[in-house]
Short mmCIF file of C-alpha atoms in Angstrom, two decimals:
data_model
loop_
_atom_site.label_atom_id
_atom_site.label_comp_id
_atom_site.label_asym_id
_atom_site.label_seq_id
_atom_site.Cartn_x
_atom_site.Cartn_y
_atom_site.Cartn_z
CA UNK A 7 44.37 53.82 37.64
CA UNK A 8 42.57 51.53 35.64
CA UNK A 9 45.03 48.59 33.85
CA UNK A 10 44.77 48.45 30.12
CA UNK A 11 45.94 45.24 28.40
CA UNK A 12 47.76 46.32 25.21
CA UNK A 13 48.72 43.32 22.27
CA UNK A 14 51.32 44.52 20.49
CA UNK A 15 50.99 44.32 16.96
CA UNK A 16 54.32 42.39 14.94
CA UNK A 17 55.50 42.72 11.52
CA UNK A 18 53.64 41.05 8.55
CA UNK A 19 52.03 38.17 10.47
CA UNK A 20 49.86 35.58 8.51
CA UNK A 21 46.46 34.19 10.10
CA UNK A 22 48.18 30.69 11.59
CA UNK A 23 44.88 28.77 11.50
CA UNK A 24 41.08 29.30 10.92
CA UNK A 25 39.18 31.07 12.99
CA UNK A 26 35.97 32.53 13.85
CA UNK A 27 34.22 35.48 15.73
CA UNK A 28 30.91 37.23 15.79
CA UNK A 29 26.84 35.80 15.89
CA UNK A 30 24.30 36.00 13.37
CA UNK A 31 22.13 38.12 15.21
CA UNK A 32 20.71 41.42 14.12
CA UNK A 33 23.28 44.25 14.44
CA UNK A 34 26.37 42.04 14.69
CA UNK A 35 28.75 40.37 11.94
CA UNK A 36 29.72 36.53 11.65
CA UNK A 37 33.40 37.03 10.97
CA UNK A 38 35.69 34.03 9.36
CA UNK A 39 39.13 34.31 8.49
CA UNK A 40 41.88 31.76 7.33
CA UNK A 41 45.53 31.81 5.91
CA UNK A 42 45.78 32.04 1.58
CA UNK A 43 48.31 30.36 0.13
CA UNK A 44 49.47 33.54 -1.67
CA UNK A 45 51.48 36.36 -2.60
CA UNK A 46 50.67 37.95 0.60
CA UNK A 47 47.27 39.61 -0.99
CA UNK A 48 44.27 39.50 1.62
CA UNK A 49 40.97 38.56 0.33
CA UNK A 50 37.74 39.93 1.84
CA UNK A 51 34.12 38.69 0.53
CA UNK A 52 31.53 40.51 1.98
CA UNK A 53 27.68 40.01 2.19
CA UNK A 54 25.52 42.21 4.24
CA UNK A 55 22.14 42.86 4.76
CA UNK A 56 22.99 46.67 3.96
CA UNK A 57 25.39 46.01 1.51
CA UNK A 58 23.62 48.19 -1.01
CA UNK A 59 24.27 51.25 1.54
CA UNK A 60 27.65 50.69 3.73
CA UNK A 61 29.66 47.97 1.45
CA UNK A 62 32.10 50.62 1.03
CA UNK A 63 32.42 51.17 4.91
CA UNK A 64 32.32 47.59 6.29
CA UNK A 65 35.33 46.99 3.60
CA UNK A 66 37.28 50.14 4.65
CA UNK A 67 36.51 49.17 8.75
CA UNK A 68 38.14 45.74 7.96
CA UNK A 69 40.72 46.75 6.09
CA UNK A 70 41.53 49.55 8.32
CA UNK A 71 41.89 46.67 11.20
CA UNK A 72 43.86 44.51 8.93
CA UNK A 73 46.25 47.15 8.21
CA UNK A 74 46.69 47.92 12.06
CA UNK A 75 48.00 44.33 12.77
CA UNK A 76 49.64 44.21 8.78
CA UNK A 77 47.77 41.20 8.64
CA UNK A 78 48.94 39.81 5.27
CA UNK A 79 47.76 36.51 2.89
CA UNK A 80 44.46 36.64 5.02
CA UNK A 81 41.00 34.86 3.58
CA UNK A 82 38.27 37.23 5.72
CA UNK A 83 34.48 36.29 5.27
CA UNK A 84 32.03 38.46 6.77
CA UNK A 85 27.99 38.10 7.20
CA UNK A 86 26.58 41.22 8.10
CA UNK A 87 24.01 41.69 9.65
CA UNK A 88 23.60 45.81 9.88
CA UNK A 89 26.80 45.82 12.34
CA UNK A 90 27.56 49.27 13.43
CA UNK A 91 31.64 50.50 12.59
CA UNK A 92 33.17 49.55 16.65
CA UNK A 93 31.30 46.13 16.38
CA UNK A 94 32.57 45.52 12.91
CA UNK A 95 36.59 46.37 14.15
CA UNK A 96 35.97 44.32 17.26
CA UNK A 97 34.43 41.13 15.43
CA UNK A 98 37.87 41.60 13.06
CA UNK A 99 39.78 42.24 16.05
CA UNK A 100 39.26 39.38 17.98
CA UNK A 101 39.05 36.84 14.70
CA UNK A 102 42.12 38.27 13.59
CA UNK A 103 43.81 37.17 17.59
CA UNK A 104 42.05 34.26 17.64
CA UNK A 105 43.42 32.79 13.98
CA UNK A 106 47.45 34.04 15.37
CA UNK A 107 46.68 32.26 19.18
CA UNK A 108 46.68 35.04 21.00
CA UNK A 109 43.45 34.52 21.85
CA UNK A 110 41.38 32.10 22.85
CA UNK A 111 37.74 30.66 21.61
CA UNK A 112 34.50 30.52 24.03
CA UNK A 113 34.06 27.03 23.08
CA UNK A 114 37.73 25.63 22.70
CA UNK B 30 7.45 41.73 22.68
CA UNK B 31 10.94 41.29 22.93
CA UNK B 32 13.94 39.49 24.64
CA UNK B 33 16.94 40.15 25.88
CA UNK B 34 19.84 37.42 24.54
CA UNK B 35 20.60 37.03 28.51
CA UNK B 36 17.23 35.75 28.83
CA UNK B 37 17.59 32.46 26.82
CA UNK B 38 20.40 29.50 28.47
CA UNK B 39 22.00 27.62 26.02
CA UNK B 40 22.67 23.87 27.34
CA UNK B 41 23.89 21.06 25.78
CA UNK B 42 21.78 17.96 25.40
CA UNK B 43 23.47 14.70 26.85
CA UNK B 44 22.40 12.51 23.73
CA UNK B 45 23.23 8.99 26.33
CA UNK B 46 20.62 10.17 28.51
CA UNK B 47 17.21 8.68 27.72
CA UNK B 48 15.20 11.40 29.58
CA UNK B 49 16.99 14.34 28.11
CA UNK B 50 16.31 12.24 24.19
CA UNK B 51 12.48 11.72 25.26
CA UNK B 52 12.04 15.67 26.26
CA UNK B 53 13.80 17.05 23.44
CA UNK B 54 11.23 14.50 21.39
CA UNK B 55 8.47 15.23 22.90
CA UNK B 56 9.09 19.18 21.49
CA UNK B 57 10.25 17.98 18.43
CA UNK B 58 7.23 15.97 18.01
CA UNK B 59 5.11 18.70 18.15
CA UNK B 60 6.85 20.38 15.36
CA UNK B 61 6.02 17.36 13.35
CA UNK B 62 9.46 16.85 13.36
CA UNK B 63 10.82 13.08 14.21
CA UNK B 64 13.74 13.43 16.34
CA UNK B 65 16.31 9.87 16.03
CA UNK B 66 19.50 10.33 18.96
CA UNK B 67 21.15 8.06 16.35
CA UNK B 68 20.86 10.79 13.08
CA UNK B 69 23.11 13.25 15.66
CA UNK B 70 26.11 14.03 17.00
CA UNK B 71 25.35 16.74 19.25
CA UNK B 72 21.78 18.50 20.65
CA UNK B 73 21.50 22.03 22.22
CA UNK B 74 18.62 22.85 23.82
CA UNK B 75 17.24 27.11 24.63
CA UNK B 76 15.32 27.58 27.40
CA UNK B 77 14.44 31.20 29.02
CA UNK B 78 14.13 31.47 33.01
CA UNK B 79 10.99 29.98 33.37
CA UNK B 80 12.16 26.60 32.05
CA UNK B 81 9.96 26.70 28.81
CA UNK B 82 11.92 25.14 25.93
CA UNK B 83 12.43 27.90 23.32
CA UNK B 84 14.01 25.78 20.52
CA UNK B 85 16.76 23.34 19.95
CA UNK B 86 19.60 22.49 17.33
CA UNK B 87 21.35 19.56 16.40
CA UNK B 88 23.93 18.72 14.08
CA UNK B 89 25.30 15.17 12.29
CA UNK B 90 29.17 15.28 11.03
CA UNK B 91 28.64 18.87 8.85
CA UNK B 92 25.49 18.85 8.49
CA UNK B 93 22.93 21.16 10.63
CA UNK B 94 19.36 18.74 11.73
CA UNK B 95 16.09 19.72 13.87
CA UNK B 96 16.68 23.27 13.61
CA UNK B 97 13.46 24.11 15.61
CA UNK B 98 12.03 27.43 17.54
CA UNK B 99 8.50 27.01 19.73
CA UNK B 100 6.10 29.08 17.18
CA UNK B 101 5.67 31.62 20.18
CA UNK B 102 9.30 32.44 20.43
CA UNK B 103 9.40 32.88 16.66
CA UNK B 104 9.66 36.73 16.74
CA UNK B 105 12.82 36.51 18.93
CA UNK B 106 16.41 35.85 18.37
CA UNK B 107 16.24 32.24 19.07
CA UNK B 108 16.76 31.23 15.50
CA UNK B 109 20.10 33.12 15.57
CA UNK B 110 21.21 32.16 18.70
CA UNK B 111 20.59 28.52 18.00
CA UNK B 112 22.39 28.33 14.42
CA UNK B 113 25.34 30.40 16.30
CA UNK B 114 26.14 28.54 19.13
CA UNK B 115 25.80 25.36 16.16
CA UNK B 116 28.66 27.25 14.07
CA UNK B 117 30.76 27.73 16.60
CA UNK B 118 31.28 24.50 17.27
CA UNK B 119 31.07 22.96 13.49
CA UNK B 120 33.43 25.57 12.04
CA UNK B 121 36.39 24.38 14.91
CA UNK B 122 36.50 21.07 12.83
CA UNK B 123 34.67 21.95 9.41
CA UNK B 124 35.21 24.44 6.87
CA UNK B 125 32.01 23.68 5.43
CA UNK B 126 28.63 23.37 6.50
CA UNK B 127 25.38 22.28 5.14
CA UNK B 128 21.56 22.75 5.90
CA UNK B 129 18.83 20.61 4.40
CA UNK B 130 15.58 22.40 4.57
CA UNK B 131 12.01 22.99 3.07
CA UNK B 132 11.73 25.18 0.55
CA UNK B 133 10.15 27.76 2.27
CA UNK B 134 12.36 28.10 5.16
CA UNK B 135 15.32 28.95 2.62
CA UNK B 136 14.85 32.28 3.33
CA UNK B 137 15.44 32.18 6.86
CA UNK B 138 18.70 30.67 6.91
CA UNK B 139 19.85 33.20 3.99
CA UNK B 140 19.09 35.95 6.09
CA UNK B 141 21.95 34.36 7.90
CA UNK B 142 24.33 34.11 5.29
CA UNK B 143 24.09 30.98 3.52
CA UNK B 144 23.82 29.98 -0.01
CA UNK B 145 21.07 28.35 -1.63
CA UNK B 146 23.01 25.66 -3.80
CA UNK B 147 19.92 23.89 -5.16
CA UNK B 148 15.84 23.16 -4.78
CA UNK B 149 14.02 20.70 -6.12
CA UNK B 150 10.16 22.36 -5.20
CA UNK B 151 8.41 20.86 -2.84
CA UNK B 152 10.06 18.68 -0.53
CA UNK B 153 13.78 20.66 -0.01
CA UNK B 154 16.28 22.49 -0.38
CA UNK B 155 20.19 22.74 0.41
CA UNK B 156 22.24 25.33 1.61
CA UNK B 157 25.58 25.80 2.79
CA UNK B 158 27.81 28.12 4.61
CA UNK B 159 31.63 28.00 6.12
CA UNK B 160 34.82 28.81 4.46
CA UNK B 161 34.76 26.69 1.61
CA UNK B 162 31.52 26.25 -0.71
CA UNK B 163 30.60 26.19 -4.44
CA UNK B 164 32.85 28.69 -5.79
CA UNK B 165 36.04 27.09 -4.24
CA UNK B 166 34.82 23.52 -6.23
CA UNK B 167 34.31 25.91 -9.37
CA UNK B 168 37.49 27.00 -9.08
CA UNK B 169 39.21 23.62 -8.41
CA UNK B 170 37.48 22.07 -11.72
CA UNK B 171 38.30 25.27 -13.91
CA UNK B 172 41.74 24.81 -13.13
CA UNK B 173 41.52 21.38 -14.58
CA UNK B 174 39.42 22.17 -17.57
CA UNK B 175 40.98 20.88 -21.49
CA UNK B 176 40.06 24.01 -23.87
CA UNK B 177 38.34 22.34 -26.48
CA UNK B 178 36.13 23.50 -29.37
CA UNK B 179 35.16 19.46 -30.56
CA UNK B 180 32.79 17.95 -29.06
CA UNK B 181 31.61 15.91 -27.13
CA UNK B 182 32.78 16.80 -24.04
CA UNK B 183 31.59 14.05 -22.11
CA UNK B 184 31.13 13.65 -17.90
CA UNK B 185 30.92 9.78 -15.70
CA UNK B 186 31.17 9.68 -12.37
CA UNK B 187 32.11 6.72 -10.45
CA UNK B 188 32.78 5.45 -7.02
CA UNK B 189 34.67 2.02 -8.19
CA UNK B 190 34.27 0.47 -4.80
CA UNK B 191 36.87 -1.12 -5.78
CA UNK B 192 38.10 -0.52 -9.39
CA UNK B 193 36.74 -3.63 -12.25
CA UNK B 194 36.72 -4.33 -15.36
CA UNK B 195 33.50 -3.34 -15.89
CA UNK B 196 34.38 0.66 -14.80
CA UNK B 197 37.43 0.33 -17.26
CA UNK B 198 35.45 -0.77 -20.27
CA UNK B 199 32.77 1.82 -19.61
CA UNK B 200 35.70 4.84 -19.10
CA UNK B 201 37.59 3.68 -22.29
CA UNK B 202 34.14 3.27 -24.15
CA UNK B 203 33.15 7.25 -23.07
CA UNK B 204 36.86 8.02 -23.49
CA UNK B 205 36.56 6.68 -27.32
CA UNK B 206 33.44 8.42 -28.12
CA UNK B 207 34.51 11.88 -26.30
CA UNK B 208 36.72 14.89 -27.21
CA UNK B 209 37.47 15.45 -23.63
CA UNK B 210 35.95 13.57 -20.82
CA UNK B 211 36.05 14.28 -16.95
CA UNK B 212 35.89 11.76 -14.95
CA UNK B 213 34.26 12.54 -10.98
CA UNK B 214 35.40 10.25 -8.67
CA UNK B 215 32.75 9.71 -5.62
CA UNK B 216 34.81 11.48 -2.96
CA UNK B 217 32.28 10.60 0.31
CA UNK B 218 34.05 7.69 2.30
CA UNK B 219 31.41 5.74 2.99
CA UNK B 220 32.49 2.74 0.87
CA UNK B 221 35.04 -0.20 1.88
CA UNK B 222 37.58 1.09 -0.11
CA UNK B 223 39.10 4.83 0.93
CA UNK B 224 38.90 7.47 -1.37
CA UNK B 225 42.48 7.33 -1.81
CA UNK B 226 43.00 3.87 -2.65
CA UNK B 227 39.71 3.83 -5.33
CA UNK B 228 41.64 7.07 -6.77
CA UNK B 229 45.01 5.41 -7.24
CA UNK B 230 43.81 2.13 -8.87
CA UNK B 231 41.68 4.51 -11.52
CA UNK B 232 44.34 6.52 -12.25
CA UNK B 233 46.91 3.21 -12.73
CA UNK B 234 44.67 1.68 -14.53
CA UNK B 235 43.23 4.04 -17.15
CA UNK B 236 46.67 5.85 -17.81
CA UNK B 237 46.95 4.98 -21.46
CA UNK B 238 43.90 7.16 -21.67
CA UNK B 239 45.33 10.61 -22.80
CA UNK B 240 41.82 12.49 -22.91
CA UNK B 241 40.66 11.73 -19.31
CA UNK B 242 40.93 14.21 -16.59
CA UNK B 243 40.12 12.66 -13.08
CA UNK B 244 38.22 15.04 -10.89
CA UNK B 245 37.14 14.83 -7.29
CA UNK B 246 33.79 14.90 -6.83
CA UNK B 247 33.65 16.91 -3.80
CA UNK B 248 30.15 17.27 -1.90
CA UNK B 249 28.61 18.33 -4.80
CA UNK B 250 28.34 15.20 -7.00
CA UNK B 251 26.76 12.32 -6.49
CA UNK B 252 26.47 12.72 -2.55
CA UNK B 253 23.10 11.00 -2.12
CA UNK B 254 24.45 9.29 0.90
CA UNK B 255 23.05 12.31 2.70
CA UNK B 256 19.57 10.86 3.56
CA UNK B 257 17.48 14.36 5.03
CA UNK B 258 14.44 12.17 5.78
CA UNK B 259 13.87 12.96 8.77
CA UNK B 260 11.67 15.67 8.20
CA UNK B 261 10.01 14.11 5.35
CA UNK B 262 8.32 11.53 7.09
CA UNK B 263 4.86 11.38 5.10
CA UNK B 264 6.70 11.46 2.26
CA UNK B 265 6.79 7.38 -0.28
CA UNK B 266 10.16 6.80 0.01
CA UNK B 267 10.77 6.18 -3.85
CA UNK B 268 9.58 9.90 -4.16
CA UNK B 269 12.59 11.14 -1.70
CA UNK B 270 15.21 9.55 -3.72
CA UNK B 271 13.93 10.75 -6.56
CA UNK B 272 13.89 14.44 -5.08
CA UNK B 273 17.13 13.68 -3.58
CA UNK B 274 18.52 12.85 -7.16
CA UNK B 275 17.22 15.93 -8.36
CA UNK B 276 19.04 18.00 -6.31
CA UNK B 277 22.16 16.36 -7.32
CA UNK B 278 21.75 16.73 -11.07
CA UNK B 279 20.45 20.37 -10.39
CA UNK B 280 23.16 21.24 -8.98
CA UNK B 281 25.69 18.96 -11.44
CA UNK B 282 23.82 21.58 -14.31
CA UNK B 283 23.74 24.83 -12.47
CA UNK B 284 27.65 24.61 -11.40
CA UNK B 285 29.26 21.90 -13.55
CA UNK B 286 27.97 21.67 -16.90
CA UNK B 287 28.46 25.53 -18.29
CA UNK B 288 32.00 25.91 -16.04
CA UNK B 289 33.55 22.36 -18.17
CA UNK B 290 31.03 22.71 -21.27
CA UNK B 291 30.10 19.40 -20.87
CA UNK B 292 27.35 18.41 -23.28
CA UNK B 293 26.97 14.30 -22.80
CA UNK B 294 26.48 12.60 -19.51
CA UNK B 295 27.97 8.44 -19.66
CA UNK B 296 25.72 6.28 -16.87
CA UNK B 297 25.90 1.85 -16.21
CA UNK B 298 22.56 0.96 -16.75
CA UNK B 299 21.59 -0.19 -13.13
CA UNK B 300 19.79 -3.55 -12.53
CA UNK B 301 19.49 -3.49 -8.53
CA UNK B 302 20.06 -0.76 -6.81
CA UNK B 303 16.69 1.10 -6.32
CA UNK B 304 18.59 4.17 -5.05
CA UNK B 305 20.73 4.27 -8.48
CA UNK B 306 17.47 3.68 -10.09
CA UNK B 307 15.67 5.96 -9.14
CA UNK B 308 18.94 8.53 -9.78
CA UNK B 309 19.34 7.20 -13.72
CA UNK B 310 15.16 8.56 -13.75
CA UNK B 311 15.89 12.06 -12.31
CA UNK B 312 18.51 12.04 -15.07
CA UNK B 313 16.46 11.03 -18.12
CA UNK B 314 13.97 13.72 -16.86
CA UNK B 315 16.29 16.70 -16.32
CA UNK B 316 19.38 16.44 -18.50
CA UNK B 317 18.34 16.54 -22.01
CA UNK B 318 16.18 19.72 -21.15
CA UNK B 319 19.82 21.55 -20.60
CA UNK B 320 21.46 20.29 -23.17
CA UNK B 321 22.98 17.40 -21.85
CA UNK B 322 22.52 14.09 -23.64
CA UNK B 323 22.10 11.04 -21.37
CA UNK B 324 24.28 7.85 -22.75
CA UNK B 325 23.37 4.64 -20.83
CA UNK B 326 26.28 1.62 -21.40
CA UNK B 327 24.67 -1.47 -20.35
CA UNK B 328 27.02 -3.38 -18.46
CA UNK B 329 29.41 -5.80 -20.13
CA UNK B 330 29.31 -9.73 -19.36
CA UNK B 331 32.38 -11.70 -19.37
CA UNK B 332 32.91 -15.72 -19.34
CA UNK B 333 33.84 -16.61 -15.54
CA UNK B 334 32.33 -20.04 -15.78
CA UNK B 335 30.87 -19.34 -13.14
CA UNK B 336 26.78 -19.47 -12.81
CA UNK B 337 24.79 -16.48 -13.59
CA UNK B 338 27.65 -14.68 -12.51
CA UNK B 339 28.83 -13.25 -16.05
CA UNK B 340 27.70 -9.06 -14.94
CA UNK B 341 30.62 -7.17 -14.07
CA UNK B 342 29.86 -5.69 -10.52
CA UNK B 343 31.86 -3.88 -7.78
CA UNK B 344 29.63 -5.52 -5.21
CA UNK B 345 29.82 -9.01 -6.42
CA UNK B 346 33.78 -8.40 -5.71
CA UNK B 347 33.49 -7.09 -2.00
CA UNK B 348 31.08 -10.56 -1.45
CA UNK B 349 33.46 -12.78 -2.83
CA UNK B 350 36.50 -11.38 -0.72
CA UNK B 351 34.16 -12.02 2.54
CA UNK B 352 33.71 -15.25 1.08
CA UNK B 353 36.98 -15.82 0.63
CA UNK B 354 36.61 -16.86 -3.19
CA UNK B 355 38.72 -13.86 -4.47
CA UNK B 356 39.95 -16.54 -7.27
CA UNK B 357 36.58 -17.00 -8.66
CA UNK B 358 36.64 -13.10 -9.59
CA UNK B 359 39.86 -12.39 -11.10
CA UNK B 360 38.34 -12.06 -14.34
CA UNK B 361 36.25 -9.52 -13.40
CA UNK B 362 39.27 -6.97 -12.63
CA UNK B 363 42.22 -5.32 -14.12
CA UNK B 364 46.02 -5.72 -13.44
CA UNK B 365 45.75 -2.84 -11.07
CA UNK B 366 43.49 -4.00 -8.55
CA UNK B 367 44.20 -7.73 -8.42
CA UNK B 368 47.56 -6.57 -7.50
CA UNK B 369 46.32 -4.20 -5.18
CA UNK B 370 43.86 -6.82 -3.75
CA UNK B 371 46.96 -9.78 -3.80
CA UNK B 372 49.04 -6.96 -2.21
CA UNK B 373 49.85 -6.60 1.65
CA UNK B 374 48.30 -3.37 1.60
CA UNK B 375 44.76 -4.59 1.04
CA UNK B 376 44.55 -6.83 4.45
CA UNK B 377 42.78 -3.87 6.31
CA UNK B 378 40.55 -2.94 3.96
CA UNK B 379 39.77 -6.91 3.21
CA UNK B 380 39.02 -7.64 7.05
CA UNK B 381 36.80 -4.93 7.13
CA UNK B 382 34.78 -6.28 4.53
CA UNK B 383 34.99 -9.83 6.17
CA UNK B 384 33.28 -8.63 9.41
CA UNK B 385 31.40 -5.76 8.01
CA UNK B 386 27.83 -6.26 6.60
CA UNK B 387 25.94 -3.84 4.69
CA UNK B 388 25.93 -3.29 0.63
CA UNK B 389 28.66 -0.79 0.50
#
């Protein structure tokens, strides 16, 4: 049976420190995401290459991830670059691990 | 024709090494680009599997240089790759990144997601990118921002390297003649004396002024000290300053001006510096046309006995403490930073300027 590594979401976390994940390649998303010093609010600003089409549906995607982890008093920046919906959540996914230390950088 | 992204190797360029410089030159070179080991901190190189050199990247501090992709490979994802493996290693240590380009390769590094901030047509532009950028400054000088409906509303900016008379007679002069007036304070520590020391001794020593409001000045004013000449080699060199001024003040009126309402601009009249010079120009040229007016305030003279020394200057202070004749000067500056300079605090920053050499 094949082992599958589950991290289990907590309560309410806050992004501990910056972090990045994704390329700026064609089909993929540059994802950046740091702790607000706020209310608890998350902030996401959003420019893609289809923007005029699929805003709507990158927002909801990250949103939708953000809401698994209840991420809270997040700053998420995303360059899109005509990422499909299971590259969007997995860019957010592992940006999201990496800024709480659960997960490590390629380059750190 | 197309690549896969296993296809390209990244590798990192060991800058020591004289033979790894000379090849990444030789490529660079026939880019027309000049390629200096000493303008970076860090050179990646793309090759594919036959060896060929696809492109390379550099970057200096937080600023992205020799951004270059073989003209063959151009159709590819090199670019991408490149400016990604960059970013991943800027944005560990900087929030904010910037990209000095031509004019007409803006449009390739939007299509990555970064913001045009100015251009001043034909020589470059400047872009940015990163978790911080124009907005966040905008935001930071609203918050700041006396409503007024009286004018003027005036702007200076200063570096007071370190604070003198001279800088207090000019802020109290624009203070007079102003409704409101902001005061930038040159935020880029390349002087002798920190940012937060020069900030502290301004903000002592103008505090009986009730209508100043002291502002950092971020990367977005007066940060000339960012030289992109690298790739503007043909260019006269009084014709890059003046370009690189332009930016600057472009920027000061896209982003600055309608966010404070600032409608007068205070400036020292400059009598060495060719770099200032050449800055004051740009200024006459572009501010009036938006509205700003452009008040020069020669600078003031006072009675040191002292030889042909009577013009109050922030330089003519850092030579006499390497001299050692910090006496001879004491006219020249306010309570604040003769107390400062008198002070224990000071040594460091004084034995730097004994051994350093340089103007600033």
């Amino acid at each position: 049976m094949p082992i599958k590594i589950v991290i289990l979401p907590e309560k309410n976390m806050q992004p501990v420190h910056k972090a990045q994940a994704g390329t700026f390649e064609s089909s993929d998303i540059m994802i950046l995401i740091e702790p607000l010093d706020n209310d608890g609010d998350n902030h996401i600003e959003l420019s893609s290459s289809v923007g005029k089409q699929f805003k709507d549906q990158i927002n909801r995607d990250i949103t939708e991830l953000l809401q698994k982890y209840e991420i809270t008093g997040a700053r998420i920046i995303a360059k899109d670059k005509g990422a499909l919906s299971p590259t969007i959540k997995a860019r957010v996914e592992t940006a999201v691990l990496r800024s709480l230390d659960k997960q490590q950088g390629t380059l750190k | 024709m197309s690549f896969e992204n296993a296809d390209f190797r990244e590798e990192v360029l060991d800058i020591s090494n004289p033979y790894d410089v000379k090849f990444v030159s030789e490529f660079l070179a026939k880019l027309d680009f000049e390629y200096n080991e000493y303008d970076v901190d860090y050179t990646m190189v793309l090759y594919n599997l036959n060896e060929e050199i696809i492109g390379t990247g550099s970057f200096k501090k937080h600023i992205l240089k020799y951004v270059a992709v073989a003209p063959k490979f151009r159709n590819t994802i090199a670019f991408s790759q490149i400016v990604t493996h960059l970013m991943d290693k800027l944005l560990l240590e900087h929030k904010h990144i910037f990209v000095y380009t031509l004019p007409r390769n803006t449009e390739l590094f939007q299509g990555l997601g970064f913001t045009e901030i100015a251009t001043a047509p034909p020589l470059f532009s400047v872009l940015e990118f990163g978790y911080e950028n124009i907005k966040t400054y905008q935001d930071y000088i609203r918050k700041s921002k006396i409503e007024t409906s009286s004018r003027p509303v005036s702007a200076l900016v200063v570096n007071c390297n370190p604070f003198t008379n001279g800088h207090k007679f000019l802020i109290e002069k624009a203070s007079r003649e102003s409704r409101v007036l902001y005061l930038f304070v040159v935020e880029e520590d390349k002087s002798s004396f920190p940012f937060e020391i020069r900030w502290k001794l301004i903000e002592k020593g103008i505090a009986h002024l009730d209508n100043v409001v002291m502002l950092k000045s971020s990367h977005y004013v007066v940060s000339g000290t960012i030289f992109p000449s690298y790739f503007l080699k043909n260019q006269p060199e009084n014709e890059i300053s003046m370009k690189q001024a332009e930016l600057d003040i472009q920027t000061f009126i896209r982003y600055i001006v309608p966010i404070l309402g600032i409608t007068r601009r205070y400036v020292g009249t400059e009598d060495y510096c060719k770099t200032t010079l050449a800055y004051n120009n740009a200024m006459k040229k572009l501010l009036p046309k938006s509205g700003v007016e452009l008040v020069e305030v020669p600078r003031i003279k006072i009675d040191s006995g002292i030889e042909n020394q009577g013009i109050v200057s922030a330089s003519k202070i850092r030579a006499a403490i390497k001299n050692d004749q910090l006496q001879e000067v004491f006219p020249f500056l306010p309570e604040v930073t003769k107390d400062f300079l008198l002070s224990s605090e000071s040594e460091e920053i004084k034995q730097k300027i004994k051994e350093g050499e340089g103007r600033h």
